[in-house]
mmCIF file of C-alpha atoms in Angstrom:
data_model
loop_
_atom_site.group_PDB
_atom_site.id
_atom_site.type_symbol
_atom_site.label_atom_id
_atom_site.label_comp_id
_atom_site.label_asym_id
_atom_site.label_seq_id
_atom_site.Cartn_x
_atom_site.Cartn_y
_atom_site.Cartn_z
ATOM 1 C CA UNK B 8 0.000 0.000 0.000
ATOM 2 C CA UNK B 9 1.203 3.330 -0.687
ATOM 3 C CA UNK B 10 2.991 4.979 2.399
ATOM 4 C CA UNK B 11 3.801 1.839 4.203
ATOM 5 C CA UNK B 12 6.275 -0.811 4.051
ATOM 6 C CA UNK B 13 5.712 -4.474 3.488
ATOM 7 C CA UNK B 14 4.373 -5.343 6.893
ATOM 8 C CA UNK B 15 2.156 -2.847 7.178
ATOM 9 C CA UNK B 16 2.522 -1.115 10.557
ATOM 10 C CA UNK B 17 4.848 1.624 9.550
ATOM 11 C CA UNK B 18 3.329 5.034 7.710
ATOM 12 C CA UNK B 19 6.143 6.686 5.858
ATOM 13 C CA UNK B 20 3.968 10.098 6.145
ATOM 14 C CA UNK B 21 3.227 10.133 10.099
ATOM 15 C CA UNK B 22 1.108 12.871 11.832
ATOM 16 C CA UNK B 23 2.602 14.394 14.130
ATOM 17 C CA UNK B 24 1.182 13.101 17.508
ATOM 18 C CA UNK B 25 -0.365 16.324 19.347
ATOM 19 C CA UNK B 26 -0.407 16.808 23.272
ATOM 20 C CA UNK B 27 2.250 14.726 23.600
ATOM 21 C CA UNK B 28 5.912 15.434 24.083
ATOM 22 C CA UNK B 29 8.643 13.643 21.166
ATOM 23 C CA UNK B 30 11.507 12.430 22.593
ATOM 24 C CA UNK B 31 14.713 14.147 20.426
ATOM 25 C CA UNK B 32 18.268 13.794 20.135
ATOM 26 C CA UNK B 33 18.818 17.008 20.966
ATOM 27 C CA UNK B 34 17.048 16.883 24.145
ATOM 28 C CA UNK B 35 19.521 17.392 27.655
ATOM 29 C CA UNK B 36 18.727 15.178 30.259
ATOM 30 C CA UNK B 37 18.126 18.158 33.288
ATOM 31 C CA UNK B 38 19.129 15.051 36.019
ATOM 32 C CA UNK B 39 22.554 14.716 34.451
ATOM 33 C CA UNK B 40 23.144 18.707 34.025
ATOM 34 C CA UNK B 41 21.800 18.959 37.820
ATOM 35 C CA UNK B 42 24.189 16.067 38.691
ATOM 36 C CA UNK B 43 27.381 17.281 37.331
ATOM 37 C CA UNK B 44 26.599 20.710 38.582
ATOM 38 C CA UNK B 45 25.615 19.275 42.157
ATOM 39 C CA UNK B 46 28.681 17.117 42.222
ATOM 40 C CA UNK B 47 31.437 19.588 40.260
ATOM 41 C CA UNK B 48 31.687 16.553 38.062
ATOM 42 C CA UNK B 49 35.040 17.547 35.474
ATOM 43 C CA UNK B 50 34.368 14.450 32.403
ATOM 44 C CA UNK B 51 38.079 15.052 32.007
ATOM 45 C CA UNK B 52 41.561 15.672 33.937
ATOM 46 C CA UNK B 53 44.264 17.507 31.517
ATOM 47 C CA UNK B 54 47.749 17.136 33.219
ATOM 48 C CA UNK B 55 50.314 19.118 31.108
ATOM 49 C CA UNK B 56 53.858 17.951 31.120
ATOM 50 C CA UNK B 57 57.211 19.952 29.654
ATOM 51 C CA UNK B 58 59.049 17.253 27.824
ATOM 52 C CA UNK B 59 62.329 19.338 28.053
ATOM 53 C CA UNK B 60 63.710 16.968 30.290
ATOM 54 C CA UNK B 61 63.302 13.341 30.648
ATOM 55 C CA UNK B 62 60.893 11.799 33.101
ATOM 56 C CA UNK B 63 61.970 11.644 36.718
ATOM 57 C CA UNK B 64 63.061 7.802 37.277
ATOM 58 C CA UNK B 65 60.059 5.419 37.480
ATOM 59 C CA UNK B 66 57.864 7.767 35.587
ATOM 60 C CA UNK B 67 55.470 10.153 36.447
ATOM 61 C CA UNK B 68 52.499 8.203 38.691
ATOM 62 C CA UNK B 69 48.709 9.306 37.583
ATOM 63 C CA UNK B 70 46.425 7.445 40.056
ATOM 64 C CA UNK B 71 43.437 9.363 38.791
ATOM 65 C CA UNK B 72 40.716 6.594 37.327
ATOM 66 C CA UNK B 73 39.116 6.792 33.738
ATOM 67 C CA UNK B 74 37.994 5.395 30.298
ATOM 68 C CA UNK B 75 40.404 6.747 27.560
ATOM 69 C CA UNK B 76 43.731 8.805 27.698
ATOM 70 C CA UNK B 77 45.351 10.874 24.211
ATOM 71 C CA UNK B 78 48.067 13.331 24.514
ATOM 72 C CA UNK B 79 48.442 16.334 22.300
ATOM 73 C CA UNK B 80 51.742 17.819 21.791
ATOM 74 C CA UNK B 81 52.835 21.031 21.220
ATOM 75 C CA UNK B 82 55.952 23.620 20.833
ATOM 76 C CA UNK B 83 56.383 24.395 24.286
ATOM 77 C CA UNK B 84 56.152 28.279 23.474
ATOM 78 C CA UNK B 85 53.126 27.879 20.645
ATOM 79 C CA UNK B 86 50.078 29.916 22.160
ATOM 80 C CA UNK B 87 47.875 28.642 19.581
ATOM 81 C CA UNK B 88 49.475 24.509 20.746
ATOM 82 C CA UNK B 89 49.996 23.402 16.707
ATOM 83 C CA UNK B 90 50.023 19.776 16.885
ATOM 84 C CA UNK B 91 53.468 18.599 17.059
ATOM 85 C CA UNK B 92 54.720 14.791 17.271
ATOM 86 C CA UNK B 93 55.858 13.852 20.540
ATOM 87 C CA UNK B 94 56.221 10.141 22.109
ATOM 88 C CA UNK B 95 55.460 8.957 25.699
ATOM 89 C CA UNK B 96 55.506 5.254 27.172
ATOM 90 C CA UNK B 97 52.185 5.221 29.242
ATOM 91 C CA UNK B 98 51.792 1.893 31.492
ATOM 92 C CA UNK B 99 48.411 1.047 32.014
ATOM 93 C CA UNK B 100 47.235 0.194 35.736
ATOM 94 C CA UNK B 101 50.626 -1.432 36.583
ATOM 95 C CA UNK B 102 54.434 -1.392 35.482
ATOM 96 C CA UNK B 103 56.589 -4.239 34.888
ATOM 97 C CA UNK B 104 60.270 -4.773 34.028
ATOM 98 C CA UNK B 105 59.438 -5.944 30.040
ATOM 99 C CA UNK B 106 57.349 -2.731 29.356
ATOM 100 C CA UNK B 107 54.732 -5.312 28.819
ATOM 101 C CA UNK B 108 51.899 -3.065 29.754
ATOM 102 C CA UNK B 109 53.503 -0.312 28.156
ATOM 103 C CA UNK B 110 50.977 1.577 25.033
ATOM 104 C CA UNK B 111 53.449 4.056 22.808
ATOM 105 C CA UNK B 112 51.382 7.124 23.090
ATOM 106 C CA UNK B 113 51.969 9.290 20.122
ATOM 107 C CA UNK B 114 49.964 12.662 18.156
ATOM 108 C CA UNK B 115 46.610 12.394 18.997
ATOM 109 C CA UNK B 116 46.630 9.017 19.548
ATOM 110 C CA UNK B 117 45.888 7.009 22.738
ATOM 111 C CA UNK B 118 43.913 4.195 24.214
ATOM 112 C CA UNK B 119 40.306 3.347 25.440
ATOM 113 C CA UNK B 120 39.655 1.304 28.231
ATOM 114 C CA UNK B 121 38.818 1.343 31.569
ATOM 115 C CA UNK B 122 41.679 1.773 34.057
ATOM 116 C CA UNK B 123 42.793 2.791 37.490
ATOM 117 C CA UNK B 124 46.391 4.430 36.969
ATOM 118 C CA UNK B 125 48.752 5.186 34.446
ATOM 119 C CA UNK B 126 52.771 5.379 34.672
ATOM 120 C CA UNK B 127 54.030 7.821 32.210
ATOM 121 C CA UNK B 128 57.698 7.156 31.262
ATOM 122 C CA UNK B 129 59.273 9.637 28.362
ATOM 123 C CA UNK B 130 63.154 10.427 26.942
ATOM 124 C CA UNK B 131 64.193 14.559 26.891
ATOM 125 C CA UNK B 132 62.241 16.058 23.622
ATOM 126 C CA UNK B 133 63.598 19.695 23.357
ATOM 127 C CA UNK B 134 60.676 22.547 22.965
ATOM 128 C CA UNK B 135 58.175 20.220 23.460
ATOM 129 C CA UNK B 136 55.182 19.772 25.752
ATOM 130 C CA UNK B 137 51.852 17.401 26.130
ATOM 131 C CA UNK B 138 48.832 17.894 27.375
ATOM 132 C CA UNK B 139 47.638 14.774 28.332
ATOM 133 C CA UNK B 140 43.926 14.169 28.894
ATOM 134 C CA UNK B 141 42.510 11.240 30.775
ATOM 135 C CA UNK B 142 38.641 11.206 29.288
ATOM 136 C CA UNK B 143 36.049 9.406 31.865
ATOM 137 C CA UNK B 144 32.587 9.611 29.719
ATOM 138 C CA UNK B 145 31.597 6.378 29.227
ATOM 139 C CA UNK B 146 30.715 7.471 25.556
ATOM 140 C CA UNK B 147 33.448 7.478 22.745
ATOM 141 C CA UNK B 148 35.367 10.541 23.228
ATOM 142 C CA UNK B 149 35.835 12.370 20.157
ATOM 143 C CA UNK B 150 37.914 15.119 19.388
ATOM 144 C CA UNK B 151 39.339 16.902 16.022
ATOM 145 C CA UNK B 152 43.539 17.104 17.165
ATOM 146 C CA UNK P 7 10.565 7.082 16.876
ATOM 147 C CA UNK P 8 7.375 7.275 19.159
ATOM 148 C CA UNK P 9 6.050 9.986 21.342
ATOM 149 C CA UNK P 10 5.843 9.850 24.710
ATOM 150 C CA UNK P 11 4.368 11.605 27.928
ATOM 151 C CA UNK P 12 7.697 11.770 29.538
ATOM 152 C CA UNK P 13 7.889 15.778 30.777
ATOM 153 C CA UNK P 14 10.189 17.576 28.275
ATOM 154 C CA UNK P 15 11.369 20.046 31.104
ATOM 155 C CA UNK P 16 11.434 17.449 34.035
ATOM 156 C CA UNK P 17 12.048 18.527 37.727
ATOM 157 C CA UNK P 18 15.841 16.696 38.923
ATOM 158 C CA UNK P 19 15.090 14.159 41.765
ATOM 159 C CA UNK P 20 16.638 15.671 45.067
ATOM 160 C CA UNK P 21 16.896 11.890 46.815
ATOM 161 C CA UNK P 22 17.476 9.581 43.912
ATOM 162 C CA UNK P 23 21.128 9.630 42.844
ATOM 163 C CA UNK P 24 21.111 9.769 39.411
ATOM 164 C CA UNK P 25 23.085 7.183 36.851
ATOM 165 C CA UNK P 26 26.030 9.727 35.320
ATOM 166 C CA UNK P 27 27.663 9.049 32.737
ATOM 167 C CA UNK P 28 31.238 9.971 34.221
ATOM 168 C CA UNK P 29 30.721 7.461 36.961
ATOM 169 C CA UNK P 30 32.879 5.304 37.125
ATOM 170 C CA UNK P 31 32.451 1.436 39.058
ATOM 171 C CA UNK P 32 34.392 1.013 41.754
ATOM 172 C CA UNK P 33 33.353 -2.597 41.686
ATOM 173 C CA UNK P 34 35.476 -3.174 38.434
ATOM 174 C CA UNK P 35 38.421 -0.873 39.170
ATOM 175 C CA UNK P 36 38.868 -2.736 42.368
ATOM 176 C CA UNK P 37 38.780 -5.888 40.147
ATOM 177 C CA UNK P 38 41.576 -4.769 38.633
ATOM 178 C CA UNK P 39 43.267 -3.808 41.460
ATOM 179 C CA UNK P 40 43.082 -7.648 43.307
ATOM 180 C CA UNK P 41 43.831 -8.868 40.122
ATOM 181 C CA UNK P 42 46.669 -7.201 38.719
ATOM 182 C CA UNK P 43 45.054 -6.857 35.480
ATOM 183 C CA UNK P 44 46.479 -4.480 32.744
ATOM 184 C CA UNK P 45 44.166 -4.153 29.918
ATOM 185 C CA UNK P 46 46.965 -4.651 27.187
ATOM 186 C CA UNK P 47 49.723 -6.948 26.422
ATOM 187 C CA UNK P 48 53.016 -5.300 24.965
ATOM 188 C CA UNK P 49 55.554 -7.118 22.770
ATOM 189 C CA UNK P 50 58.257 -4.943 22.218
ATOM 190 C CA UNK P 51 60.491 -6.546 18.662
ATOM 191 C CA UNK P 52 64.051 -4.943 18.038
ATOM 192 C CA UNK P 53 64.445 -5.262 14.379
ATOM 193 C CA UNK P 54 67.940 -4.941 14.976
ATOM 194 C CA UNK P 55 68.024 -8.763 13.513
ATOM 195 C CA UNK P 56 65.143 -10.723 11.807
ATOM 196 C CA UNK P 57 63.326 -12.801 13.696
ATOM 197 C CA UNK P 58 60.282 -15.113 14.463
ATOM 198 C CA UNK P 59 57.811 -15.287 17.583
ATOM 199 C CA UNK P 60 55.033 -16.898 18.853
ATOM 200 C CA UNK P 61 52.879 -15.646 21.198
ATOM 201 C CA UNK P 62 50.530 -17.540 22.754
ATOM 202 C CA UNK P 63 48.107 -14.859 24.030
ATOM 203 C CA UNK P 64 44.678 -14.362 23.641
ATOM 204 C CA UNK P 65 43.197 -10.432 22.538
ATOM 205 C CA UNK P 66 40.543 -9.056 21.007
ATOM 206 C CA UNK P 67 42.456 -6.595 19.098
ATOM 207 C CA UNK P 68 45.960 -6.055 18.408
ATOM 208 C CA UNK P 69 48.009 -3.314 16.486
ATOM 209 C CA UNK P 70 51.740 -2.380 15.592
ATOM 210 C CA UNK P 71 53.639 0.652 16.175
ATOM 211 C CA UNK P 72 56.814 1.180 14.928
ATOM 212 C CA UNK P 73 59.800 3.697 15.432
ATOM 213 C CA UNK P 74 63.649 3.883 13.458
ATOM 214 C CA UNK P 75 65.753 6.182 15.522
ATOM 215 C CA UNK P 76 62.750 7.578 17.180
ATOM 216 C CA UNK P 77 60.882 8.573 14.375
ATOM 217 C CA UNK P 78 57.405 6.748 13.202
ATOM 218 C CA UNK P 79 58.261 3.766 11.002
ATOM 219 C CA UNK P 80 55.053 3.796 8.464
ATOM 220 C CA UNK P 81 55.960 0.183 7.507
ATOM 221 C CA UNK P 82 57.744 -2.471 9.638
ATOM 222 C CA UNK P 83 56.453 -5.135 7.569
ATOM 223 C CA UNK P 84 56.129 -7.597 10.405
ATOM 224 C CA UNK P 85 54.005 -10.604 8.895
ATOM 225 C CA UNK P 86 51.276 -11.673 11.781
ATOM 226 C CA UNK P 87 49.375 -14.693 11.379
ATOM 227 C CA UNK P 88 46.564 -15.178 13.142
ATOM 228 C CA UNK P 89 45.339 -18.208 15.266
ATOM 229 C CA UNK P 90 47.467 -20.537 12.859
ATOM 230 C CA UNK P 91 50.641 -20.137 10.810
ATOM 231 C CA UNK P 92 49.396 -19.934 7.168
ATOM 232 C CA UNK P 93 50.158 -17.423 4.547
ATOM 233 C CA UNK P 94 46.292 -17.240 4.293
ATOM 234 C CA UNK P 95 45.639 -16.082 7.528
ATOM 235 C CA UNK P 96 48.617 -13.486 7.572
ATOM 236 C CA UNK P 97 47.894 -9.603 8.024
ATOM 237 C CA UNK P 98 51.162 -7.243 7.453
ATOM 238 C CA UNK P 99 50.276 -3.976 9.164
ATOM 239 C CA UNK P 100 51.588 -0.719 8.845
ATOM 240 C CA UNK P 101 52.193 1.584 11.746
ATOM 241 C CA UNK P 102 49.159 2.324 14.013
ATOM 242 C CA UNK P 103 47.510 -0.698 11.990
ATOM 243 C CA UNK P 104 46.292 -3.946 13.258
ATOM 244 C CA UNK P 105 43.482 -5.955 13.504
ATOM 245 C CA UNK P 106 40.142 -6.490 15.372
ATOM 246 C CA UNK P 107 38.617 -9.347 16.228
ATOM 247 C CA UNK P 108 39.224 -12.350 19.282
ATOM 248 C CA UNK P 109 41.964 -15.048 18.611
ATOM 249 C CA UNK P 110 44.117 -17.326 20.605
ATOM 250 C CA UNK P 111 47.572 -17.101 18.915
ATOM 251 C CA UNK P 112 50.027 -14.832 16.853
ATOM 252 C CA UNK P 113 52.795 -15.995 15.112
ATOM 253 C CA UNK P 114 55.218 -12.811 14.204
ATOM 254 C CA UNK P 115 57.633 -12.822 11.294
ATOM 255 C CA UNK P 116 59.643 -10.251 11.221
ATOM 256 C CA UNK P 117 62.371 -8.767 8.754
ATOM 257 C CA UNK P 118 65.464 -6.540 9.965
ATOM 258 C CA UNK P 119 65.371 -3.104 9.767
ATOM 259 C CA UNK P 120 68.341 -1.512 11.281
ATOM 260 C CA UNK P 121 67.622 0.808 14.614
ATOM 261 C CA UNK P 122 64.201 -0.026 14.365
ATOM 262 C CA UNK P 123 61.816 -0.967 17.058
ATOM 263 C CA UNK P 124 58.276 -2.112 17.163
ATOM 264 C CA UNK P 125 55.266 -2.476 19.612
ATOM 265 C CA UNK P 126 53.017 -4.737 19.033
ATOM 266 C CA UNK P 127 50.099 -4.154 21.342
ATOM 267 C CA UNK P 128 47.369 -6.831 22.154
ATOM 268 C CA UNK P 129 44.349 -5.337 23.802
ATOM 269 C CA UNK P 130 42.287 -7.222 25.837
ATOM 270 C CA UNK P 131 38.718 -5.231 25.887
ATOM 271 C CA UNK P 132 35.751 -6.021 24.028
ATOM 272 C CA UNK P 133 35.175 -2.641 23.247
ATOM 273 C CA UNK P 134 36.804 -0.090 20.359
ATOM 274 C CA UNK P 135 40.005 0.252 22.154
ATOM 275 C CA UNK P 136 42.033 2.264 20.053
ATOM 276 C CA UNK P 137 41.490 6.446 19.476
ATOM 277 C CA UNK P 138 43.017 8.360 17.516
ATOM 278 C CA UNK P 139 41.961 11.845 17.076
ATOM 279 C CA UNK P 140 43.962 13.649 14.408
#
């Protein structure tokens, strides 16, 4: 029939249901904007590092909990932070001799995943620094670098 | 999508606590805690002198990432079969590449390429657990 599919129970050319209220995409849940407000809820942590130097020994110890971590370099004097290639070792809940939990965090690239703390290990990079954001939605975080 | 008589500008409940998505469990971070779990496995291949490996690890994901004097290597050509050794279940990946997808076994092939050295990291999540944002 025209202006429905095959089984019938679909109308391609719906009226608008009146008195009643259509639940959008675009609507904000006012419980999670009271929430974050009510609990000065940050969804992420930015920790900036100068990679001038090299990591103290043993790393750098973030015990702060979350779902996905990227770092974005930059030239250390760069207002405007142009992306710039960098490289940090980031062990993921726990360090071990073999670097075996070890994820090579590079430009705009980094890891998702629930964990509890990170180890960040790096060599001296002259001019450079990182911001390096641990993300905590449990949504895909998504960012243009 | 249907309508609904849900309020559009609801009132927030003042006793309920309300299911954020920012929260994180403290029932599974403490799992990882007691167990000592990391949620990747990291190879790391000098390709200072070609080699072979297997490793008998299961993921759900793995990827390579490869630097010669510090500087990204786009192509380590490291030959990774998957579950079993056969040319027709080989991937090659390039740098930042890999493969999604649970298996058992790896078996690494790997050619040398002088001051080279290359991650190879096995994730264990069974969710998207790589990001790249650039």
């Amino acid at each position: 029939m025209y202006g429905q599919n095959p089984s019938g129970n679909y109308k391609r050319f719906q009226k608008p249901a009146e008195g009643e209220v259509y639940p959008s995409e675009y609507d904000f849940s006012s419980g999670l904007i009271n929430d974050l407000q009510q609990r000065d809820l940050a969804p992420i942590i930015v920790q900036t590092f100068n990679l001038a130097t090299a990591s103290p020994a043993g790393g750098i110890k973030l015990a702060m909990p979350g779902r996905a971590f990227v770092g974005y370099g930059y030239t250390t004097t760069d207002t405007f932070k142009s992306p710039q290639n960098f490289r940090i070792d980031v062990a993921i809940n726990q360090q071990s001799v073999a670097n075996e939990t070890v994820f090579p965090c590079d430009i705009s690239r980094g890891f998702r995943g629930l964990f509890h703390t990170l180890y960040l290990t790096w060599a001296a990079q002259a001019g450079l620094s990182v911001d390096f954001v641990i993300f905590r939605s449990k949504r895909k975080p998504w960012m243009s670098g | 999508m249907r309508a609904t008589s849900t309020p559009r500008f609801q009132k927030p409940s003042e006793t309920d606590q309300f299911p954020n998505e920012y929260d994180l469990p403290t029932d599974l971070i403490q799992d990882q805690i007691q167990r000592q779990q990391a949620p990747i496995r990291t190879f790391i291949i000098n390709q200072a002198a070609a080699g072979v490996k297997e490793i008998d690890y299961p993921g759900r994901a793995f990827a390579v990432f490869s630097y010669t004097g510090g500087v990204v290597n786009a192509n380590p050509a490291i030959q990774i079969a998957i579950n079993e050794n056969y040319p027709d279940r080989t991937v090659v990946p390039q740098d930042s590449r890999g493969f999604r997808g649970s298996f058992y076994r790896l078996f690494l092939n790997w050619p040398l390429i002088a001051n080279t050295t290359t991650y190879l990291v096995i994730f264990e999540s069974s969710e998207d657990p790589f990001v790249r944002f650039a």
